[in-house]
Coordinates of C-alpha atoms in Angstrom, one line a residue:
X1 CA -33.1 3.1 46.7
X2 CA -30.4 1.6 44.6
X3 CA -28.2 3.9 42.5
X4 CA -25.9 3.1 39.6
X5 CA -22.4 4.0 40.5
X6 CA -20.3 5.0 37.4
X7 CA -17.0 4.3 36.8
X8 CA -14.8 7.4 35.9
X9 CA -14.1 6.2 32.1
X10 CA -18.1 5.5 31.6
X11 CA -19.0 9.3 32.9
X12 CA -16.3 10.6 30.7
X13 CA -17.8 8.5 27.6
X14 CA -21.3 9.8 28.5
X15 CA -20.3 13.3 28.8
X16 CA -18.4 13.1 25.4
X17 CA -21.3 11.3 23.7
X18 CA -23.8 14.3 24.8
X19 CA -21.4 17.2 23.7
X20 CA -20.8 15.5 20.5
X21 CA -24.4 14.7 19.7
X22 CA -26.1 17.8 20.9
X23 CA -23.5 20.5 19.9
X24 CA -22.0 19.2 17.0
X25 CA -20.3 21.8 14.6
X26 CA -20.0 25.6 15.9
X27 CA -18.2 28.7 14.6
X28 CA -15.8 30.4 17.0
X29 CA -13.8 33.5 17.0
X30 CA -10.8 34.0 19.3
X31 CA -7.1 34.6 20.0
X32 CA -4.7 31.9 19.7
X33 CA -2.3 30.8 22.6
X34 CA -0.4 28.0 23.8
X35 CA 0.2 26.6 20.4
X36 CA 2.3 23.3 19.9
X37 CA 2.9 21.7 16.7
X38 CA 3.4 17.8 17.5
X39 CA 5.9 15.5 15.6
X40 CA 2.9 13.6 14.6
X41 CA 1.4 16.9 12.4
X42 CA -1.2 17.4 14.7
X43 CA -1.7 21.0 16.2
X44 CA -2.8 21.8 19.9
X45 CA -3.7 25.1 21.0
X46 CA -6.2 27.4 23.0
X47 CA -8.7 29.7 21.7
X48 CA -9.3 32.5 24.6
X49 CA -11.1 36.0 24.8
X50 CA -11.1 38.2 27.8
X51 CA -13.0 36.0 29.9
X52 CA -12.8 32.2 29.1
X53 CA -10.6 29.9 27.2
X54 CA -10.9 26.2 25.6
X55 CA -8.2 23.8 24.5
X56 CA -8.5 22.7 20.6
X57 CA -6.8 20.0 18.4
X58 CA -6.6 19.9 14.9
X59 CA -5.3 17.0 13.1
X60 CA -3.1 16.8 10.0
X61 CA -5.4 15.9 7.7
X62 CA -7.4 19.0 8.2
X63 CA -4.5 21.5 9.1
X64 CA -2.9 20.8 5.6
X65 CA -5.5 22.8 4.0
X66 CA -4.8 25.8 6.2
X67 CA -3.7 28.8 4.3
X68 CA -2.3 31.7 6.7
X69 CA -0.3 34.8 5.7
X70 CA 1.7 33.8 8.7
X71 CA 2.3 30.1 7.7
X72 CA 1.7 28.4 11.3
X73 CA -1.0 30.0 14.0
X74 CA 0.9 32.6 16.1
X75 CA 0.1 33.0 19.5
X76 CA -2.0 36.2 20.2
X77 CA -3.5 35.7 16.6
X78 CA -7.2 36.1 15.8
X79 CA -8.7 33.6 14.1
X80 CA -12.1 32.1 12.9
X81 CA -12.5 28.3 13.3
X82 CA -15.0 25.8 12.5
X83 CA -15.2 22.7 15.0
X84 CA -16.9 20.0 16.9
X85 CA -17.4 20.1 20.5
X86 CA -15.8 17.1 22.3
X87 CA -14.0 15.8 25.2
X88 CA -10.8 14.1 25.7
X89 CA -11.6 10.9 27.9
X90 CA -8.3 10.2 29.4
X91 CA -7.9 13.5 31.3
X92 CA -11.6 14.6 31.1
X93 CA -10.7 17.9 29.0
X94 CA -13.5 19.6 27.5
X95 CA -12.0 20.6 24.0
X96 CA -12.7 21.4 20.3
X97 CA -11.6 19.5 17.4
X98 CA -10.9 22.1 14.9
X99 CA -12.1 21.2 10.9
X100 CA -11.2 24.8 9.5
X101 CA -8.9 27.6 10.7
X102 CA -8.6 31.2 9.0
X103 CA -7.5 34.4 9.7
X104 CA -10.5 36.5 11.7
X105 CA -11.2 38.8 9.1
X106 CA -10.4 36.5 5.9
X107 CA -12.1 33.9 7.8
X108 CA -15.7 35.8 7.8
X109 CA -15.4 36.6 4.1
X110 CA -14.5 32.8 3.3
X111 CA -17.9 32.1 5.2
X112 CA -19.7 34.4 3.3
X113 CA -17.8 32.8 0.6
X114 CA -19.3 29.5 1.4
X115 CA -22.7 30.7 2.1
X116 CA -23.0 32.5 -1.4
X117 CA -21.4 29.6 -3.2
X118 CA -24.0 26.9 -1.6
X119 CA -26.9 29.5 -2.8
X120 CA -25.5 29.6 -6.6
X121 CA -24.6 25.9 -6.7
X122 CA -28.2 25.2 -5.6
X123 CA -29.6 27.3 -8.3
X124 CA -27.5 25.6 -11.0
X125 CA -25.2 28.6 -11.6
X126 CA -22.2 26.2 -11.6
X127 CA -23.8 23.3 -13.2
X128 CA -21.4 22.2 -16.3
X129 CA -24.4 21.6 -18.5
X130 CA -24.7 25.3 -19.2
X131 CA -21.2 26.1 -19.9
X132 CA -20.4 27.1 -23.4
X133 CA -17.6 25.7 -25.6
X134 CA -14.8 28.2 -26.4
X135 CA -14.5 28.5 -30.1
X136 CA -11.7 26.6 -31.6
X137 CA -10.9 29.5 -34.4
X138 CA -10.7 32.9 -32.4
X139 CA -10.7 36.3 -34.3
X140 CA -11.4 38.8 -31.6
X141 CA -10.7 38.7 -27.9
X142 CA -12.7 40.9 -25.5
X143 CA -11.0 41.5 -22.0
X144 CA -12.7 42.9 -19.0
X145 CA -10.2 44.4 -16.5
X146 CA -8.6 47.5 -15.4
X147 CA -6.9 49.1 -18.4
X148 CA -3.8 50.0 -16.3
X149 CA -3.2 46.8 -14.3
X150 CA -0.7 44.3 -14.6
X151 CA -3.3 41.6 -15.9
X152 CA -3.9 43.7 -19.2
X153 CA -0.3 44.1 -20.0
X154 CA 0.4 40.4 -19.5
X155 CA -2.5 39.1 -21.6
X156 CA -1.6 41.9 -24.6
X157 CA 2.1 40.6 -24.3
X158 CA 1.2 36.8 -24.8
X159 CA -1.2 37.7 -27.6
X160 CA 1.2 39.9 -29.4
X161 CA 3.7 36.9 -29.2
X162 CA 1.6 34.0 -29.8
X163 CA -1.0 35.4 -32.4
X164 CA -0.5 39.2 -33.5
X165 CA -3.4 38.9 -35.8
X166 CA -5.7 38.5 -33.1
X167 CA -8.4 41.7 -32.8
X168 CA -8.2 42.8 -29.0
X169 CA -11.2 44.9 -27.4
X170 CA -10.7 46.2 -24.0
X171 CA -13.8 46.9 -21.7
X172 CA -12.3 48.9 -18.8
X173 CA -13.5 48.2 -15.1
X174 CA -12.3 48.7 -11.8
X175 CA -11.1 45.4 -10.3
X176 CA -11.1 46.3 -6.7
X177 CA -13.2 48.5 -4.2
X178 CA -17.0 49.2 -3.7
X179 CA -17.5 50.4 -7.3
X180 CA -15.6 47.3 -8.8
X181 CA -18.6 45.0 -8.8
X182 CA -20.8 47.3 -10.8
X183 CA -18.1 48.1 -13.5
X184 CA -17.5 44.7 -14.0
X185 CA -21.1 43.7 -14.5
X186 CA -21.7 47.0 -16.8
X187 CA -18.7 45.8 -18.7
X188 CA -19.7 42.0 -19.1
X189 CA -23.0 43.5 -20.2
X190 CA -21.7 45.8 -22.7
X191 CA -19.8 43.0 -24.5
X192 CA -22.8 40.9 -24.7
X193 CA -24.9 43.9 -26.0
X194 CA -22.3 44.6 -28.9
X195 CA -21.5 41.0 -29.7
X196 CA -18.2 41.9 -31.3
X197 CA -15.9 39.3 -29.7
X198 CA -15.9 35.5 -30.1
X199 CA -14.5 35.0 -26.4
X200 CA -14.4 37.2 -23.1
X201 CA -11.5 37.3 -20.8
X202 CA -12.8 38.4 -17.0
X203 CA -10.0 38.8 -14.5
X204 CA -7.0 40.8 -12.6
X205 CA -3.7 40.1 -11.1
X206 CA -3.2 38.1 -7.9
X207 CA -4.0 39.5 -4.4
X208 CA -5.5 38.5 -1.1
X209 CA -9.0 37.2 -0.7
X210 CA -10.2 40.6 -0.1
X211 CA -8.3 42.1 -2.9
X212 CA -10.4 39.5 -5.2
X213 CA -13.6 39.8 -3.6
X214 CA -15.2 41.8 -6.4
X215 CA -15.2 38.7 -8.4
X216 CA -17.2 36.9 -5.5
X217 CA -20.0 39.4 -5.8
X218 CA -23.5 37.7 -6.9
X219 CA -24.0 40.3 -9.4
X220 CA -20.5 39.6 -11.0
X221 CA -21.2 35.9 -10.9
X222 CA -24.7 36.3 -12.3
X223 CA -23.4 38.6 -15.3
X224 CA -20.8 36.1 -16.2
X225 CA -23.3 33.2 -16.0
X226 CA -25.9 35.1 -18.5
X227 CA -23.3 35.7 -20.9
X228 CA -24.1 34.8 -24.2
X229 CA -20.4 35.1 -25.2
X230 CA -18.1 32.1 -23.7
X231 CA -16.3 33.6 -20.8
X232 CA -13.0 32.5 -19.3
X233 CA -12.3 33.5 -15.7
X234 CA -8.6 34.7 -15.2
X235 CA -8.4 35.7 -11.5
X236 CA -5.1 36.0 -9.4
X237 CA -3.0 33.3 -9.6
X238 CA -3.2 29.4 -9.9
X239 CA -4.1 29.0 -6.0
X240 CA -6.6 31.7 -6.0
X241 CA -10.3 30.7 -6.5
X242 CA -13.3 32.7 -6.9
X243 CA -17.0 32.1 -7.4
X244 CA -16.4 33.7 -11.0
X245 CA -14.2 30.8 -11.6
X246 CA -17.1 28.3 -11.1
X247 CA -19.6 30.1 -13.4
X248 CA -17.3 31.0 -16.2
X249 CA -17.4 28.6 -19.4
X250 CA -13.5 28.0 -18.5
X251 CA -10.8 28.9 -15.7
X252 CA -7.3 30.0 -16.3
X253 CA -4.7 29.8 -14.0
X254 CA -3.4 33.2 -14.7
X255 CA -4.6 36.2 -17.0
X256 CA -1.4 35.3 -19.1
X257 CA -2.5 31.6 -19.1
X258 CA -6.1 32.7 -20.5
X259 CA -4.0 34.7 -23.0
X260 CA -2.4 31.4 -24.2
X261 CA -5.8 29.5 -24.2
X262 CA -7.4 31.6 -26.6
X263 CA -4.5 32.3 -28.8
X264 CA -3.2 28.7 -29.4
X265 CA -4.0 27.0 -32.9
X266 CA -5.5 23.6 -33.3
X267 CA -2.4 21.7 -33.4
X268 CA -1.2 23.3 -30.4
X269 CA -4.2 22.5 -28.4
X270 CA -4.1 18.7 -29.5
X271 CA -0.6 18.7 -28.4
X272 CA -1.5 20.3 -25.2
X273 CA -4.3 17.9 -24.5
X274 CA -2.3 14.9 -25.3
X275 CA 0.2 16.1 -22.7
X276 CA -2.5 17.1 -20.0
X277 CA -4.2 13.7 -21.0
X278 CA -0.7 11.8 -20.1
X279 CA -0.4 13.6 -16.9
X280 CA -3.7 13.2 -15.8
X281 CA -3.6 9.2 -16.3
X282 CA 0.0 9.8 -14.6
X283 CA -1.5 11.5 -11.6
X284 CA -4.6 9.1 -11.5
X285 CA -2.4 5.9 -11.5
X286 CA -0.1 7.6 -8.9
X287 CA -3.3 8.6 -6.9
X288 CA -4.5 5.1 -7.0
X289 CA -1.4 3.4 -5.9
X290 CA -1.5 6.1 -3.0
X291 CA -5.0 5.4 -2.1
X292 CA -4.8 1.8 -2.3
X293 CA -1.5 1.7 0.1
X294 CA -3.3 4.1 2.2
X295 CA -6.4 2.0 2.3
X296 CA -4.4 -1.0 3.2
X297 CA -2.5 0.8 6.0
X298 CA -5.9 2.2 7.2
X299 CA -7.4 -1.3 7.3
X300 CA -4.5 -2.5 9.2
X301 CA -4.6 -0.1 11.9
X302 CA -8.5 -0.3 12.2
X303 CA -7.8 -4.2 12.6
X304 CA -5.5 -3.6 15.7
X305 CA -7.1 -0.6 17.2
X306 CA -10.4 0.1 19.1
X307 CA -13.4 1.2 17.3
X308 CA -13.7 4.4 15.1
X309 CA -15.0 6.5 17.8
X310 CA -12.0 6.0 20.1
X311 CA -9.2 6.7 17.1
X312 CA -9.2 10.4 17.9
X313 CA -8.7 9.7 21.8
X314 CA -5.8 7.5 20.7
X315 CA -4.2 9.6 18.3
X316 CA -4.1 12.4 21.1
X317 CA -3.0 9.9 23.8
X318 CA 0.0 9.1 21.2
X319 CA 1.1 12.5 21.0
X320 CA 1.0 12.6 24.9
X321 CA 3.1 9.5 25.0
X322 CA 5.6 11.0 22.3
X323 CA 6.4 13.9 24.4
X324 CA 7.3 11.6 27.3
X325 CA 9.3 9.2 25.0
X326 CA 11.4 11.9 23.3
X327 CA 12.6 12.7 26.9
X328 CA 13.7 9.3 27.8
X329 CA 15.4 8.9 24.2
X330 CA 17.3 11.8 24.8
X331 CA 18.7 10.1 27.9
X332 CA 19.0 6.6 26.3
X333 CA 20.8 8.3 23.3
X334 CA 23.8 9.5 25.8
X335 CA 24.0 5.7 27.2
X336 CA 24.2 4.2 23.7
X337 CA 26.8 6.6 22.6
X338 CA 29.2 5.5 25.7
X339 CA 28.2 1.9 25.1
X340 CA 29.0 2.4 21.5
X341 CA 32.5 3.6 22.2
X342 CA 33.1 0.6 24.8
X343 CA 32.0 -1.8 22.3
X344 CA 34.1 -0.6 19.3
X345 CA 37.2 -0.4 21.6
X346 CA 36.5 -3.9 22.5
X347 CA 35.6 -4.8 18.9
X348 CA 39.3 -3.5 18.0
X349 CA 41.0 -5.8 20.4
X350 CA 39.2 -8.8 19.0
X351 CA 39.4 -8.0 15.4
X352 CA 40.0 -11.0 13.1
X353 CA 42.5 -8.9 11.0
X354 CA 45.5 -10.1 12.8
X355 CA 44.7 -13.7 12.8
X356 CA 43.8 -13.4 9.1
X357 CA 47.4 -12.0 8.6
X358 CA 49.1 -14.7 10.4
X359 CA 47.2 -17.4 8.6
X360 CA 47.9 -15.8 4.9
X361 CA 51.7 -15.6 6.1
X362 CA 51.7 -19.3 6.9
X363 CA 49.7 -20.2 3.9
X364 CA 52.5 -18.1 1.8
X365 CA 55.2 -20.4 3.8
X366 CA 53.8 -23.6 3.3
X367 CA 53.3 -22.8 -0.5
X368 CA 57.0 -21.9 -0.8
X369 CA 57.7 -25.1 1.0
X370 CA 55.3 -27.4 -1.4
X371 CA 57.0 -25.7 -4.7
X372 CA 60.3 -26.4 -3.3
X373 CA 59.5 -30.1 -2.7
X374 CA 57.6 -30.4 -6.3
X375 CA 61.2 -29.1 -7.9
X376 CA 63.2 -31.5 -5.7
X377 CA 61.2 -34.5 -6.4
X378 CA 60.9 -33.8 -10.0
X379 CA 64.8 -33.4 -10.3
X380 CA 65.4 -36.5 -8.3
X381 CA 62.8 -38.3 -10.7
X382 CA 64.7 -36.9 -13.9
X383 CA 68.2 -38.1 -12.2
X384 CA 66.8 -41.4 -11.6
X385 CA 65.4 -41.8 -15.2
X386 CA 69.0 -40.8 -16.7
X387 CA 70.5 -43.5 -14.6
X388 CA 67.9 -45.9 -15.7
X389 CA 68.6 -45.0 -19.5
X390 CA 72.3 -45.2 -19.1
X391 CA 72.0 -48.9 -17.2
X392 CA 69.8 -49.9 -20.2
X393 CA 72.2 -48.6 -22.7
X394 CA 75.0 -50.6 -20.9
X395 CA 73.0 -53.9 -21.6
X396 CA 71.7 -53.3 -24.9
X397 CA 72.6 -55.4 -27.9
X398 CA 72.6 -52.3 -30.0
X399 CA 75.3 -50.8 -27.8
X400 CA 77.5 -54.0 -28.1
X401 CA 76.8 -53.9 -32.1
X402 CA 77.8 -50.5 -32.0
X403 CA 81.3 -51.2 -30.4
X404 CA 82.1 -53.6 -33.5
X405 CA 80.1 -56.7 -32.7
X406 CA 77.3 -58.1 -34.9
X407 CA 74.2 -60.6 -34.6
X408 CA 74.0 -63.7 -36.8
X409 CA 70.7 -65.3 -37.4
X410 CA 69.3 -68.6 -39.3
X411 CA 66.6 -68.3 -42.1
X412 CA 64.2 -68.9 -39.2
X413 CA 65.4 -65.6 -37.6
X414 CA 67.0 -67.5 -34.8
X415 CA 70.2 -66.3 -33.2
X416 CA 73.3 -68.4 -34.0
X417 CA 75.4 -68.8 -31.1
X418 CA 77.6 -71.8 -32.1
X419 CA 79.0 -73.3 -35.4
X420 CA 77.0 -76.4 -35.0
X421 CA 73.9 -74.7 -35.4
X422 CA 74.4 -74.2 -39.1
X423 CA 75.6 -76.4 -42.2
X424 CA 77.2 -75.6 -45.4
X425 CA 74.9 -73.9 -47.4
X426 CA 72.6 -72.4 -45.3
X427 CA 71.4 -68.9 -45.7
X428 CA 72.3 -66.8 -42.7
X429 CA 71.9 -62.8 -42.0
X430 CA 74.3 -60.7 -40.4
X431 CA 73.1 -57.6 -38.0
X432 CA 75.4 -54.6 -38.1
X433 CA 74.9 -51.2 -36.5
X434 CA 73.6 -49.7 -39.6
X435 CA 71.6 -52.6 -41.6
X436 CA 71.6 -56.3 -42.2
X437 CA 73.9 -58.8 -44.6
X438 CA 72.5 -61.8 -46.3
X439 CA 75.1 -64.5 -46.8
X440 CA 75.3 -68.2 -47.8
X441 CA 77.8 -70.5 -45.8
X442 CA 80.4 -72.1 -48.1
X443 CA 82.5 -73.8 -45.4
X444 CA 82.8 -74.0 -41.4
X445 CA 85.7 -74.3 -39.4
X446 CA 85.8 -75.3 -35.5
X447 CA 88.1 -74.1 -33.2
X448 CA 89.8 -76.5 -31.0

């Protein structure tokens, strides 16, 4: 009989496929050990009990959502996780890919929270079609909370500051403990029976998930849903979310914020709406740009990497190589630092600054010589020009005339140099240094 002989990689691939397709998602409670936060943002840890342990990985896309009181998971901490069963093929290690991680106690509450949320969501209790509008003009505000808690003080302080004319009715109720859910429900029912307020604020101050659990109770959520009076949920701080928030007609981040919502006038609401609308547009624009950039990056990576089912393996492989690379980088850093010192020393020896300085001095000397040569040439030309002028003056007829001589010309403006050139009665002109004399020849005498 012929047997198909598997390669190791084929075996690990088949086992991984069986684990991921058969077991899918599991919930697991255990103790954290060997926790490592990789530079890539991924977490690696082991979950164990008294008899066994299993390796786990939680990628940064999921661990960003983890909200533990201790910050990062601590070794020895009991946690509740939701994970997919998988296999790390390069080493053949059985592992869990964690999608959600909570403190063990809070995790059970959160699991109960999600189950009840899914149930009520399916029934339509959170449907926006059934939510009532908060009145624009409010005269009376009802408050369901503890009459001695910090929340009611914050609400009353804000209402008094913003609109002291508002009527306020407090429907007292415990907001923590086993009896709280019954008292909150009764207070909501009482307010609806009396119908004496325009809007109802239901809430309390901040706390842990367990502290706020009364507002996750099914009877409280249903009482809010049934209320004929519009309900504003104001439970805890901005990061706290309860099922009452989903069922209420409006959620306020804090009790003080709820008081601001019911005490603002129409002008302030319009201004706030305009501001929020602008912020939403800005956030949407930023998110759109971010998502486009992220999508382009993912497309580029997918075009270079293996198919999607191998992406997780490659990410873990990257972290494994990163650990080895960091060790090599430390050694390389030392060698590079030494080389840098050597290069710096050689660079100082080969610096062009000295050559530049010598050339600058040479240029300065040549410039001075050029200026001197120009001055010398100009002076020589000036002397030569002066000498030429003097020579011209010596031979100039004007200079001769200036010494007492004159130039005689006939009526045709020709110079007369001999007595034979004129006759008695001819008109002549005589040029002196400062003008001309016109004359007529009366007689002439030749010199023998």
